[in-house]
């Protein structure tokens, strides 16, 4: 009898692995770990045919060199910034992600953070909990309708944030090197980065974390924002230079921020971003809902199942690997 394939799951944050076992059970030996770093999962992956990955990493060329028969690395989430895609392509390893399972959740979370900044919901709730029933400390407050939202990154999430913002009567600008001015049917104006930062009352970040976007929000770009503007980050923490953000808040260069993603993550306690009146932080929760979880859990094992059955997977993020992939598909 042919040897069963081996699938290793580096880490997971959900209660049950029934979905994985059901999808892969008859095809593969399934090894589920709860690791954070390569050193912890390396001893288990040397003979794996597929690697399922949530957050553990980074998955570098060195890590890949230790998995000579691995045919696919399937990420459960959207961002693949912790996987060296060039190295995977060179090694013939297919990399997949799950690009749409939580779009609506992140869009709604970005709107929630934007509204929390505009209407000072979190600020007032903290006051009321402390026994202070008073409108005055929240002043000044501004109307969302008629204000300008600048979206950096205008892909799946950015475009749907634009649609929600339009319903709030906001003017929307976007900066995206790939999406063209008339490519979407949304009422959003393409702008260059400087113009967007200068004109926006809210700047919301939705690009991938790549070398061009790492620390793109820094001392210089923060200084281009309005002193009354808020920054929202539901994308990836390192897109913002954390030290520069702290400096900008200290010097009142911007009015405040709301962050679902931070650098580092989690933020140590204490940290200069924690405990500020004009900062709202959620613990990388934008992606989560009960419905998104169903889509999340089925996606990556589905891709592994396809590859182990000789089918080309659906969401390949390094398509150039087609010509030399180890699975021979
Ligand atoms: P997407 O690939 O659909 O869109 C990203 C857009 O950013 C693309 O249109 C791309 O052209 C653009 N872009 C690329 N480089 C850019 C640059 N230098 N400046 C401006 N724009 C640039 O991705 P998406 O699904 O919309 O995801 C957006 C972000 O949200 C990613 O960083 C992803 O990791 C993050 N995300 C976060 C959570 C969470 O829980 N907080 C969940 C899912 C996704």
Short mmCIF file of N, CA and C and ligand atoms in Angstrom, two decimals, residues 55 75 77-81 99-103 106 109 151-159 175-179 193 205-210 212-213 216 233-236 239 260-261 284-288, ligand 1:
data_model
loop_
_atom_site.label_atom_id
_atom_site.label_comp_id
_atom_site.label_asym_id
_atom_site.label_seq_id
_atom_site.Cartn_x
_atom_site.Cartn_y
_atom_site.Cartn_z
N UNK A 55 -0.36 31.55 11.79
CA UNK A 55 0.50 32.71 12.06
C UNK A 55 1.98 32.34 12.20
N UNK A 75 -1.78 28.91 3.44
CA UNK A 75 -2.06 29.83 4.57
C UNK A 75 -3.56 29.92 4.76
N UNK A 77 -5.07 32.47 6.13
CA UNK A 77 -5.56 33.85 6.00
C UNK A 77 -5.28 34.45 4.64
N UNK A 78 -5.36 35.79 4.59
CA UNK A 78 -5.18 36.52 3.33
C UNK A 78 -3.72 36.90 3.11
N UNK A 79 -3.11 37.56 4.11
CA UNK A 79 -1.75 38.07 3.96
C UNK A 79 -0.73 36.94 3.90
N UNK A 80 0.24 37.05 2.99
CA UNK A 80 1.29 36.02 2.90
C UNK A 80 2.66 36.64 3.15
N UNK A 81 2.65 37.72 3.97
CA UNK A 81 3.89 38.45 4.19
C UNK A 81 4.89 37.68 5.03
N UNK A 99 -8.35 34.33 -0.05
CA UNK A 99 -8.47 35.78 -0.23
C UNK A 99 -9.81 36.42 0.12
N UNK A 100 -10.86 35.66 0.30
CA UNK A 100 -12.16 36.34 0.46
C UNK A 100 -12.97 35.94 1.70
N UNK A 101 -12.45 35.06 2.55
CA UNK A 101 -13.30 34.52 3.63
C UNK A 101 -13.75 35.57 4.64
N UNK A 102 -13.02 36.69 4.76
CA UNK A 102 -13.35 37.65 5.82
C UNK A 102 -13.41 39.09 5.33
N UNK A 103 -13.63 39.26 4.03
CA UNK A 103 -13.63 40.63 3.49
C UNK A 103 -14.67 41.49 4.21
N UNK A 106 -13.67 42.49 7.79
CA UNK A 106 -12.64 43.53 7.91
C UNK A 106 -13.22 44.89 7.49
N UNK A 109 -15.24 46.09 10.31
CA UNK A 109 -14.37 46.48 11.42
C UNK A 109 -13.73 47.84 11.14
N UNK A 151 -8.26 56.15 1.25
CA UNK A 151 -8.00 54.71 1.35
C UNK A 151 -6.66 54.40 0.67
N UNK A 152 -5.74 53.86 1.43
CA UNK A 152 -4.46 53.45 0.87
C UNK A 152 -4.57 51.95 0.62
N UNK A 153 -4.58 51.56 -0.66
CA UNK A 153 -4.87 50.18 -1.04
C UNK A 153 -6.35 50.09 -1.39
N UNK A 154 -6.62 49.75 -2.65
CA UNK A 154 -8.01 49.77 -3.12
C UNK A 154 -8.33 48.43 -3.77
N UNK A 155 -8.10 47.35 -2.98
CA UNK A 155 -8.39 46.00 -3.47
C UNK A 155 -9.73 45.54 -2.92
N UNK A 156 -9.81 44.24 -2.57
CA UNK A 156 -11.07 43.66 -2.08
C UNK A 156 -11.65 44.49 -0.93
N UNK A 157 -10.81 44.75 0.08
CA UNK A 157 -11.31 45.41 1.30
C UNK A 157 -11.49 46.90 1.06
N UNK A 158 -10.47 47.56 0.52
CA UNK A 158 -10.54 49.00 0.31
C UNK A 158 -11.77 49.40 -0.49
N UNK A 159 -12.09 48.65 -1.54
CA UNK A 159 -13.23 49.03 -2.39
C UNK A 159 -14.56 48.89 -1.65
N UNK A 175 -5.50 55.66 -3.01
CA UNK A 175 -4.14 55.58 -3.57
C UNK A 175 -3.82 54.10 -3.75
N UNK A 176 -3.56 53.71 -4.98
CA UNK A 176 -3.24 52.29 -5.26
C UNK A 176 -2.46 52.28 -6.57
N UNK A 177 -1.23 51.73 -6.55
CA UNK A 177 -0.42 51.77 -7.76
C UNK A 177 -0.96 50.90 -8.89
N UNK A 178 -1.87 50.00 -8.57
CA UNK A 178 -2.35 49.06 -9.60
C UNK A 178 -3.74 49.42 -10.10
N UNK A 179 -4.65 49.75 -9.20
CA UNK A 179 -6.04 50.01 -9.60
C UNK A 179 -6.11 51.37 -10.31
N UNK A 193 -0.34 59.86 -3.22
CA UNK A 193 -0.31 59.67 -1.76
C UNK A 193 -0.31 61.00 -1.01
N UNK A 205 -5.91 52.19 6.09
CA UNK A 205 -4.86 51.44 5.38
C UNK A 205 -5.36 50.06 4.95
N UNK A 206 -5.22 49.76 3.65
CA UNK A 206 -5.65 48.45 3.15
C UNK A 206 -4.73 47.85 2.08
N UNK A 207 -3.41 48.17 2.12
CA UNK A 207 -2.52 47.50 1.17
C UNK A 207 -1.96 46.21 1.78
N UNK A 208 -1.30 45.38 0.96
CA UNK A 208 -0.59 44.24 1.56
C UNK A 208 0.66 44.74 2.26
N UNK A 209 1.24 43.92 3.13
CA UNK A 209 2.56 44.26 3.69
C UNK A 209 3.62 43.72 2.74
N UNK A 210 4.24 44.64 1.99
CA UNK A 210 5.34 44.29 1.08
C UNK A 210 6.44 45.33 1.32
N UNK A 212 7.43 47.83 -0.30
CA UNK A 212 7.04 49.24 -0.59
C UNK A 212 6.10 49.80 0.47
N UNK A 213 5.38 48.95 1.17
CA UNK A 213 4.41 49.48 2.13
C UNK A 213 4.91 49.41 3.58
N UNK A 216 5.33 52.70 5.46
CA UNK A 216 4.96 53.80 4.55
C UNK A 216 4.28 54.93 5.32
N UNK A 233 -5.87 51.45 10.99
CA UNK A 233 -5.08 50.36 10.40
C UNK A 233 -5.69 49.00 10.73
N UNK A 234 -6.33 48.42 9.71
CA UNK A 234 -6.84 47.04 9.81
C UNK A 234 -6.06 46.15 8.85
N UNK A 235 -4.88 46.59 8.40
CA UNK A 235 -4.16 45.81 7.39
C UNK A 235 -3.05 44.98 8.04
N UNK A 236 -1.88 45.57 8.21
CA UNK A 236 -0.76 44.91 8.87
C UNK A 236 0.00 45.95 9.69
N UNK A 239 3.05 48.29 8.46
CA UNK A 239 2.82 49.34 7.46
C UNK A 239 2.99 50.71 8.13
N UNK A 260 -6.31 47.84 14.45
CA UNK A 260 -6.57 46.43 14.71
C UNK A 260 -5.27 45.63 14.58
N UNK A 261 -4.32 46.21 13.85
CA UNK A 261 -3.03 45.55 13.67
C UNK A 261 -1.94 46.51 14.12
N UNK A 284 -6.22 42.37 16.68
CA UNK A 284 -6.23 41.67 15.38
C UNK A 284 -7.50 40.81 15.27
N UNK A 285 -8.62 41.48 15.48
CA UNK A 285 -9.92 40.78 15.53
C UNK A 285 -10.77 41.04 14.30
N UNK A 286 -10.26 41.89 13.38
CA UNK A 286 -11.11 42.33 12.27
C UNK A 286 -11.62 41.16 11.42
N UNK A 287 -10.81 40.15 11.29
CA UNK A 287 -11.17 39.04 10.40
C UNK A 287 -12.26 38.14 10.96
N UNK A 288 -12.47 38.21 12.26
CA UNK A 288 -13.24 37.14 12.89
C UNK A 288 -14.75 37.37 12.88
P1 LIG B 1 -6.08 42.94 -1.94
O1 LIG B 1 -4.88 42.24 -2.49
O2 LIG B 1 -7.42 42.62 -2.51
O3 LIG B 1 -5.87 44.53 -2.06
C1 LIG B 1 -4.67 45.16 -1.74
C2 LIG B 1 -4.54 46.38 -2.66
O4 LIG B 1 -3.38 47.11 -2.24
C3 LIG B 1 -4.34 46.01 -4.14
O5 LIG B 1 -5.29 46.70 -4.95
C4 LIG B 1 -2.93 46.47 -4.42
O6 LIG B 1 -2.78 46.97 -5.75
C5 LIG B 1 -2.76 47.59 -3.41
N1 LIG B 1 -1.36 47.94 -3.17
C6 LIG B 1 -0.25 47.20 -3.41
N2 LIG B 1 0.85 47.90 -3.11
C7 LIG B 1 0.42 49.12 -2.68
C8 LIG B 1 1.09 50.30 -2.26
N3 LIG B 1 2.43 50.37 -2.24
N4 LIG B 1 0.35 51.35 -1.89
C9 LIG B 1 -1.01 51.30 -1.93
N5 LIG B 1 -1.69 50.21 -2.35
C10 LIG B 1 -0.99 49.14 -2.71
O7 LIG B 1 -6.03 42.70 -0.38
P2 LIG B 1 -7.26 42.82 0.67
O8 LIG B 1 -7.95 41.51 0.75
O9 LIG B 1 -8.03 44.03 0.33
O10 LIG B 1 -6.43 42.99 2.05
C11 LIG B 1 -5.88 44.23 2.40
C12 LIG B 1 -5.07 44.13 3.68
O11 LIG B 1 -5.88 43.68 4.76
C13 LIG B 1 -3.87 43.19 3.63
O12 LIG B 1 -2.76 43.81 4.28
C14 LIG B 1 -4.31 42.00 4.47
O13 LIG B 1 -3.22 41.30 5.04
C15 LIG B 1 -5.13 42.72 5.52
N6 LIG B 1 -6.08 41.88 6.28
C16 LIG B 1 -6.20 42.11 7.62
C17 LIG B 1 -7.11 41.35 8.37
C18 LIG B 1 -7.31 41.59 9.82
O14 LIG B 1 -7.84 40.72 10.52
N7 LIG B 1 -6.96 42.75 10.35
C19 LIG B 1 -7.86 40.35 7.73
C20 LIG B 1 -7.72 40.17 6.36
C21 LIG B 1 -6.83 40.94 5.62
#
